[in-house]
């Protein structure tokens, strides 16, 4: 039976999962890490976290494959989107990754809007001028770290970095490029106008390929390091949210996904480029080549729950299940406490990179469990707002498929159904991103 190894690079961990062609998970290895959060909205990641994590999970995978005498057809790589790593020709990162959560380029976004207008940028790229995306970060390097910009052979994303480590090649796919603000969303090519206005050198960008294209084969060095076969095809599955949409059956109109990891993303499928009149909903390339998605996101959701656990539930043996039990003990409405989940800015519909989070209506009677419940209620309400936003644009949605770490809580899923007035469907495998990467790889390989 054919098997696919998926590599899923998230904001809080990197995971390797082996799937067979029936979609059954055979093996999982993971490695956790933390972003580096500086004052004034700076958020970075040490690239060593990804390099060390990748080596660990691939070595453990190699040992399992050898023990079980499995055959792998390919490695399929998916990752978070819109982070930027300046990298030398020999593959040495020249700076920490500036992540998708970083806000240092707010002023640069204003420069872009002055040069082109928000609507013009949106119609060309499907994106708003916002520090969330890659281009303003690239421009920040060019304007503020000229030495690094000049030294950089390429300015790459997280998936691109993993692809380089595995194959030695600098390639990216349409779904990742769709989050740079440099790709023409209509023809899936680097935009000459965006390059001209920004001043970014096209030679510093990766080669563009359709999603799930082969980037190359596993290098001899990595094969020796991990015990996996040299030349094993490495495919670019693309953006994490686009892959999650595949696994959550978002392949036709009327269905949507709400995937809650570090952030939350509401996504619908589209057979054509679809724009929101007020530029609130993003249009990106789908993991299905030649198709598109419409997307409304929340920057922080699961990350807030993790932050709350680390700050308020310290001690041995404390798990998320501990928090969930206290949430269940809190009444509906969290004792009057409400949460604005904008800890690192807000995305759809308001798009304010300087927004902050807030617990409101605290009293001396407020319990820790009330705060925890306010978090999941606040996140669910924000997701419901984004569902309504997309419905205003494309029409009614029949059901919402959900996945991600927070959906392990049945109460969170029920609250999502309650506040969205829609059936919520949860599949057996909550790792939707990696399953989507296995699906698209299987199609690409003709399995």
Coordinates of C-alpha atoms in Angstrom, one line a residue:
X1 CA 0.0 0.0 0.0
X2 CA 1.3 3.5 -0.9
X3 CA 2.2 5.9 1.9
X4 CA 2.8 9.6 2.0
X5 CA 4.9 11.4 4.6
X6 CA 3.6 14.9 5.4
X7 CA 5.6 17.7 7.0
X8 CA 3.4 20.3 8.6
X9 CA 5.2 23.4 9.8
X10 CA 3.0 25.4 12.2
X11 CA 3.6 28.5 14.3
X12 CA 3.8 26.4 17.5
X13 CA 5.2 23.1 16.3
X14 CA 6.4 21.1 13.3
X15 CA 4.9 17.6 12.7
X16 CA 5.6 14.6 10.5
X17 CA 2.7 12.3 9.9
X18 CA 2.7 9.2 7.6
X19 CA -0.6 8.5 5.9
X20 CA -1.7 5.6 3.8
X21 CA -3.9 6.1 0.8
X22 CA -7.0 5.5 2.8
X23 CA -6.2 8.6 4.9
X24 CA -5.2 6.6 8.0
X25 CA -2.4 8.1 10.1
X26 CA 0.2 5.5 10.7
X27 CA 2.9 7.5 12.6
X28 CA 3.4 10.9 14.1
X29 CA 6.4 12.8 15.3
X30 CA 6.4 16.4 16.5
X31 CA 8.7 19.1 17.9
X32 CA 7.4 22.2 19.7
X33 CA 8.8 25.7 19.9
X34 CA 7.9 29.3 20.7
X35 CA 8.1 32.5 18.7
X36 CA 10.2 35.4 19.9
X37 CA 7.9 38.3 20.8
X38 CA 9.5 41.7 21.2
X39 CA 7.9 45.0 22.3
X40 CA 6.1 47.1 19.7
X41 CA 4.7 44.2 17.7
X42 CA 7.9 42.5 16.6
X43 CA 7.5 38.7 16.3
X44 CA 10.3 36.5 15.0
X45 CA 11.3 32.8 14.9
X46 CA 14.7 31.4 15.2
X47 CA 15.2 29.3 12.0
X48 CA 17.2 26.8 14.1
X49 CA 13.9 25.7 15.6
X50 CA 12.7 24.5 12.2
X51 CA 16.1 23.0 11.2
X52 CA 16.4 21.1 14.4
X53 CA 12.8 20.1 14.5
X54 CA 12.8 18.9 11.0
X55 CA 15.9 16.7 11.6
X56 CA 14.3 15.2 14.7
X57 CA 11.0 14.3 13.2
X58 CA 12.5 13.0 9.9
X59 CA 15.0 10.9 11.8
X60 CA 12.3 9.4 14.0
X61 CA 10.2 8.8 10.8
X62 CA 13.1 7.1 9.1
X63 CA 13.5 4.7 12.1
X64 CA 9.8 3.9 12.0
X65 CA 9.8 3.3 8.3
X66 CA 12.8 0.9 8.6
X67 CA 11.2 -0.9 11.5
X68 CA 7.9 -1.4 9.8
X69 CA 9.4 -2.0 6.4
X70 CA 7.2 0.7 4.8
X71 CA 7.6 2.3 1.4
X72 CA 7.1 6.0 1.0
X73 CA 6.0 7.5 -2.3
X74 CA 6.8 11.1 -1.4
X75 CA 7.3 13.8 1.2
X76 CA 4.6 16.5 1.0
X77 CA 5.4 19.8 2.8
X78 CA 2.8 22.3 4.0
X79 CA 3.4 25.3 6.3
X80 CA 2.3 28.5 7.8
X81 CA 2.2 31.4 5.4
X82 CA 3.7 34.9 4.9
X83 CA 6.8 34.8 7.1
X84 CA 10.0 36.0 5.5
X85 CA 13.6 34.6 5.9
X86 CA 16.5 36.3 4.1
X87 CA 18.9 33.5 3.1
X88 CA 22.4 33.3 1.6
X89 CA 23.1 31.2 -1.5
X90 CA 24.6 28.4 0.6
X91 CA 21.4 28.2 2.6
X92 CA 22.5 30.1 5.7
X93 CA 19.7 32.3 7.2
X94 CA 20.9 35.8 7.6
X95 CA 18.3 36.9 10.1
X96 CA 15.5 35.4 12.2
X97 CA 12.3 34.7 10.3
X98 CA 10.0 37.7 10.5
X99 CA 6.7 35.9 11.1
X100 CA 3.2 36.5 9.8
X101 CA 2.3 38.0 13.1
X102 CA 5.0 40.8 13.0
X103 CA 3.9 44.4 12.8
X104 CA 7.1 46.3 12.1
X105 CA 6.1 47.2 8.6
X106 CA 2.9 49.2 9.3
X107 CA 4.4 52.4 8.0
X108 CA 5.6 50.6 4.8
X109 CA 2.0 49.5 4.2
X110 CA 1.0 53.1 4.2
X111 CA 3.7 53.8 1.6
X112 CA 2.3 51.1 -0.7
X113 CA -1.2 52.5 -0.3
X114 CA 0.0 56.0 -1.1
X115 CA 1.7 54.6 -4.2
X116 CA -1.1 52.4 -5.5
X117 CA -4.3 52.6 -3.4
X118 CA -5.7 49.8 -1.3
X119 CA -8.2 48.8 -4.0
X120 CA -5.6 48.6 -6.7
X121 CA -3.4 46.3 -4.6
X122 CA -6.4 44.2 -3.6
X123 CA -7.5 43.7 -7.2
X124 CA -4.0 42.7 -8.3
X125 CA -3.0 40.4 -5.4
X126 CA -6.3 39.5 -3.6
X127 CA -4.7 40.9 -0.5
X128 CA -4.8 44.1 1.5
X129 CA -1.6 46.2 2.2
X130 CA -1.0 44.8 5.7
X131 CA 2.0 43.8 7.7
X132 CA 0.5 40.3 7.8
X133 CA 1.9 39.6 4.3
X134 CA 5.4 39.1 3.0
X135 CA 6.0 42.1 0.8
X136 CA 6.0 44.8 3.5
X137 CA 8.5 42.6 5.5
X138 CA 10.8 42.3 2.5
X139 CA 10.6 46.1 2.0
X140 CA 11.5 46.5 5.7
X141 CA 14.7 44.7 5.1
X142 CA 15.5 46.8 2.0
X143 CA 14.8 50.0 3.9
X144 CA 16.2 49.2 7.4
X145 CA 18.7 46.4 7.0
X146 CA 20.3 47.2 3.7
X147 CA 23.3 45.0 4.4
X148 CA 21.1 41.9 4.9
X149 CA 18.9 42.7 1.9
X150 CA 22.0 42.9 -0.3
X151 CA 23.6 39.7 1.1
X152 CA 20.3 37.8 0.7
X153 CA 20.3 35.4 -2.3
X154 CA 16.6 34.8 -1.8
X155 CA 13.8 36.1 0.5
X156 CA 11.8 33.0 1.3
X157 CA 9.0 31.6 3.3
X158 CA 8.8 28.8 5.9
X159 CA 7.8 26.1 3.4
X160 CA 10.5 27.3 1.0
X161 CA 13.1 26.9 3.8
X162 CA 12.0 23.4 4.6
X163 CA 12.0 22.6 0.9
X164 CA 15.6 23.9 0.6
X165 CA 16.7 21.9 3.6
X166 CA 15.3 18.7 2.0
X167 CA 16.2 19.2 -1.6
X168 CA 18.7 22.1 -1.9
X169 CA 16.4 24.0 -4.3
X170 CA 14.7 27.4 -4.0
X171 CA 11.1 26.9 -5.1
X172 CA 7.7 27.9 -4.0
X173 CA 4.1 27.2 -5.0
X174 CA 1.1 29.4 -5.9
X175 CA -0.6 29.1 -2.5
X176 CA 2.4 30.4 -0.6
X177 CA 3.2 33.1 -3.3
X178 CA -0.5 34.2 -3.0
X179 CA 0.3 35.5 0.5
X180 CA 3.3 37.6 -0.5
X181 CA 1.4 40.5 -2.1
X182 CA 3.8 40.0 -5.1
X183 CA 1.8 37.4 -7.1
X184 CA -0.9 38.4 -9.7
X185 CA -3.9 36.4 -8.3
X186 CA -5.5 36.1 -11.7
X187 CA -2.6 34.4 -13.6
X188 CA -0.4 33.0 -10.8
X189 CA 2.7 34.9 -12.0
X190 CA 4.9 37.4 -10.2
X191 CA 3.4 40.8 -10.7
X192 CA 5.6 43.2 -12.6
X193 CA 3.7 46.2 -11.2
X194 CA 4.0 45.1 -7.6
X195 CA 7.7 44.4 -8.0
X196 CA 8.2 47.8 -9.6
X197 CA 6.3 49.7 -6.9
X198 CA 8.0 47.9 -4.1
X199 CA 11.5 47.9 -5.5
X200 CA 12.0 44.2 -4.7
X201 CA 14.4 42.4 -7.0
X202 CA 12.6 39.5 -8.7
X203 CA 15.8 37.5 -8.6
X204 CA 15.4 37.3 -4.9
X205 CA 12.2 35.4 -5.2
X206 CA 11.8 31.7 -5.6
X207 CA 10.8 29.9 -8.8
X208 CA 6.9 29.7 -9.0
X209 CA 5.3 26.3 -9.4
X210 CA 1.7 25.0 -9.2
X211 CA 0.7 23.5 -5.8
X212 CA 1.9 19.9 -5.1
X213 CA 4.6 20.2 -7.7
X214 CA 7.8 18.3 -7.1
X215 CA 10.5 20.6 -5.8
X216 CA 13.2 17.9 -6.2
X217 CA 14.4 14.8 -4.4
X218 CA 15.7 14.2 -0.9
X219 CA 19.4 15.0 -0.9
X220 CA 22.1 12.4 -0.2
X221 CA 23.1 14.3 2.9
X222 CA 19.6 14.4 4.3
X223 CA 19.0 10.7 3.4
X224 CA 22.1 9.7 5.4
X225 CA 21.0 11.9 8.3
X226 CA 17.5 10.4 8.5
X227 CA 17.7 6.9 7.0
X228 CA 15.1 7.8 4.4
X229 CA 15.9 7.0 0.7
X230 CA 17.9 9.5 -1.4
X231 CA 15.9 11.0 -4.2
X232 CA 12.5 10.5 -2.4
X233 CA 10.3 13.1 -4.2
X234 CA 9.6 16.2 -2.1
X235 CA 6.3 18.0 -3.1
X236 CA 5.2 21.5 -2.3
X237 CA 1.7 21.0 -0.9
X238 CA 1.3 24.7 -0.1
X239 CA -0.3 26.9 2.5
X240 CA -1.6 25.2 5.7
X241 CA -5.1 26.7 5.4
X242 CA -5.6 25.8 1.8
X243 CA -4.7 22.2 2.6
X244 CA -7.0 22.1 5.6
X245 CA -9.8 23.2 3.2
X246 CA -9.2 20.0 1.1
X247 CA -9.4 17.7 4.1
X248 CA -12.5 19.5 5.5
X249 CA -14.3 18.9 2.2
X250 CA -14.5 22.5 1.1
X251 CA -14.5 21.7 -2.6
X252 CA -17.7 23.3 -3.7
X253 CA -20.0 26.3 -2.8
X254 CA -22.2 26.1 0.3
X255 CA -19.5 24.6 2.5
X256 CA -16.9 26.4 4.6
X257 CA -14.1 25.5 7.0
X258 CA -13.2 27.1 10.3
X259 CA -9.7 25.9 11.2
X260 CA -8.5 27.0 14.6
X261 CA -4.7 26.7 15.2
X262 CA -2.6 29.6 16.3
X263 CA -5.2 31.7 14.5
X264 CA -8.6 30.9 13.0
X265 CA -9.4 31.0 9.4
X266 CA -12.8 30.8 7.6
X267 CA -12.4 29.6 4.0
X268 CA -14.7 28.8 1.1
X269 CA -13.9 27.4 -2.3
X270 CA -14.2 29.4 -5.5
X271 CA -14.0 28.4 -9.2
X272 CA -13.1 32.0 -10.1
X273 CA -11.4 35.1 -8.6
X274 CA -13.8 36.6 -6.1
X275 CA -13.4 40.1 -4.6
X276 CA -15.1 41.7 -1.7
X277 CA -16.3 45.3 -2.5
X278 CA -14.9 46.6 0.8
X279 CA -11.6 44.6 0.5
X280 CA -12.3 42.7 3.8
X281 CA -12.2 39.1 2.5
X282 CA -9.0 37.8 1.0
X283 CA -8.7 35.9 -2.3
X284 CA -5.9 33.4 -2.5
X285 CA -4.8 30.5 -4.7
X286 CA -6.3 27.1 -3.7
X287 CA -4.4 23.9 -3.1
X288 CA -6.4 22.7 -6.1
X289 CA -4.3 24.1 -9.1
X290 CA -6.2 26.7 -11.0
X291 CA -8.8 27.4 -8.3
X292 CA -9.2 30.0 -5.6
X293 CA -10.3 30.4 -2.0
X294 CA -12.0 33.3 -0.2
X295 CA -10.7 33.7 3.3
X296 CA -11.5 35.7 6.5
X297 CA -9.0 35.2 9.3
X298 CA -8.4 35.9 13.0
X299 CA -4.7 36.4 13.9
X300 CA -4.9 35.0 17.4
X301 CA -7.2 32.3 18.8
X302 CA -5.4 29.0 19.8
X303 CA -2.4 31.1 20.7
X304 CA -4.4 33.0 23.3
X305 CA -5.6 29.7 24.9
X306 CA -1.9 28.6 25.0
X307 CA -0.9 31.9 26.5
X308 CA -3.6 31.7 29.1
X309 CA -2.5 28.2 30.1
X310 CA 1.1 29.2 30.4
X311 CA 0.3 32.3 32.5
X312 CA -2.5 31.2 34.7
X313 CA -2.3 27.4 35.0
X314 CA 1.4 26.8 35.9
X315 CA 2.3 23.6 37.6
X316 CA 3.1 20.0 36.9
X317 CA 0.3 17.9 35.3
X318 CA -1.7 20.9 34.1
X319 CA -3.1 20.2 30.6
X320 CA -5.7 21.8 28.3
X321 CA -8.2 19.3 29.7
X322 CA -7.7 20.9 33.1
X323 CA -8.7 24.3 31.6
X324 CA -11.6 22.7 29.6
X325 CA -13.1 21.3 32.8
X326 CA -13.1 24.8 34.4
X327 CA -14.7 26.2 31.2
X328 CA -17.5 23.7 31.5
X329 CA -18.1 24.7 35.1
X330 CA -18.5 28.4 34.1
X331 CA -22.0 29.4 33.0
X332 CA -22.9 30.5 29.5
X333 CA -21.7 34.0 29.1
X334 CA -18.6 33.4 31.3
X335 CA -20.1 35.3 34.3
X336 CA -20.4 38.5 32.1
X337 CA -16.8 38.5 31.1
X338 CA -16.1 39.1 27.4
X339 CA -12.9 38.8 25.4
X340 CA -11.6 40.8 22.4
X341 CA -9.1 38.3 20.8
X342 CA -6.9 40.9 19.1
X343 CA -3.7 40.2 21.0
X344 CA -1.5 40.9 18.0
X345 CA -3.8 43.0 15.8
X346 CA -7.1 42.2 14.1
X347 CA -7.7 40.8 10.6
X348 CA -11.1 40.5 9.0
X349 CA -13.3 42.5 9.0
X350 CA -11.6 45.6 10.6
X351 CA -8.0 45.0 9.6
X352 CA -6.3 47.0 12.3
X353 CA -2.7 45.9 12.9
X354 CA -2.4 48.0 16.1
X355 CA -5.5 46.5 17.8
X356 CA -5.0 44.9 21.2
X357 CA -6.8 42.2 23.2
X358 CA -9.0 42.9 26.2
X359 CA -10.9 41.1 28.9
X360 CA -13.9 43.2 29.8
X361 CA -16.4 43.3 32.7
X362 CA -14.2 41.7 35.3
X363 CA -15.4 41.7 38.9
X364 CA -14.2 40.4 42.3
X365 CA -16.5 37.4 41.6
X366 CA -14.7 36.5 38.4
X367 CA -13.1 33.1 38.5
X368 CA -10.2 31.8 36.4
X369 CA -12.6 29.4 34.6
X370 CA -14.8 32.4 33.6
X371 CA -11.7 34.0 31.9
X372 CA -11.0 30.7 30.1
X373 CA -14.6 30.4 29.0
X374 CA -14.6 34.1 27.8
X375 CA -11.6 33.1 25.6
X376 CA -13.4 30.3 23.7
X377 CA -16.7 32.3 23.5
X378 CA -14.9 35.4 22.2
X379 CA -13.1 33.3 19.6
X380 CA -16.3 31.6 18.5
X381 CA -18.1 34.9 18.2
X382 CA -15.2 36.3 16.1
X383 CA -15.4 33.2 13.8
X384 CA -19.2 33.7 13.5
X385 CA -18.7 37.3 12.4
X386 CA -16.3 36.1 9.7
X387 CA -18.8 33.4 8.6
X388 CA -21.4 36.2 8.2
X389 CA -19.0 38.3 6.3
X390 CA -18.3 35.6 3.7
X391 CA -22.0 34.8 3.5
X392 CA -22.7 38.5 2.6
X393 CA -20.2 38.0 -0.3
X394 CA -21.0 34.6 -1.7
X395 CA -24.4 33.5 -0.3
X396 CA -25.7 31.1 2.3
X397 CA -23.4 28.4 3.8
X398 CA -25.0 25.0 4.6
X399 CA -22.4 23.8 7.1
X400 CA -19.1 24.6 8.8
X401 CA -16.4 22.0 9.0
X402 CA -14.0 22.6 11.9
X403 CA -10.5 21.4 12.8
X404 CA -7.5 22.4 14.8
X405 CA -6.3 21.9 18.4
X406 CA -9.2 23.8 20.1
X407 CA -11.8 21.6 18.4
X408 CA -10.7 18.8 20.7
X409 CA -13.1 20.5 23.1
X410 CA -16.7 19.4 22.3
X411 CA -18.0 22.6 24.2
X412 CA -16.0 24.9 21.8
X413 CA -17.5 23.1 18.8
X414 CA -21.0 23.4 20.3
X415 CA -20.5 27.1 21.0
X416 CA -19.4 27.6 17.4
X417 CA -22.6 25.9 16.2
X418 CA -24.7 28.0 18.6
X419 CA -23.3 31.4 17.6
X420 CA -23.1 30.7 13.9
X421 CA -26.6 29.1 13.6
X422 CA -25.1 26.5 11.3
X423 CA -24.4 22.8 11.7
X424 CA -20.7 22.2 12.7
X425 CA -19.0 19.1 11.4
X426 CA -15.9 17.7 13.1
X427 CA -14.0 14.9 11.3
X428 CA -12.2 12.1 13.1
X429 CA -8.8 13.5 12.2
X430 CA -8.3 17.0 13.6
X431 CA -4.9 17.3 11.7
X432 CA -6.7 18.7 8.6
X433 CA -3.7 20.5 7.2
X434 CA -1.4 17.4 7.0
X435 CA -4.3 15.2 5.7
X436 CA -4.9 17.8 3.0
X437 CA -1.2 17.7 2.1
X438 CA -1.4 13.9 1.8
X439 CA -4.5 14.2 -0.4
X440 CA -3.0 16.7 -2.9
X441 CA 0.2 14.7 -3.0
X442 CA -1.7 11.5 -3.8
X443 CA -3.5 13.3 -6.7
X444 CA -0.3 14.7 -8.0
X445 CA 1.4 11.3 -8.0
X446 CA -1.6 9.7 -9.7
X447 CA -2.4 7.4 -6.8

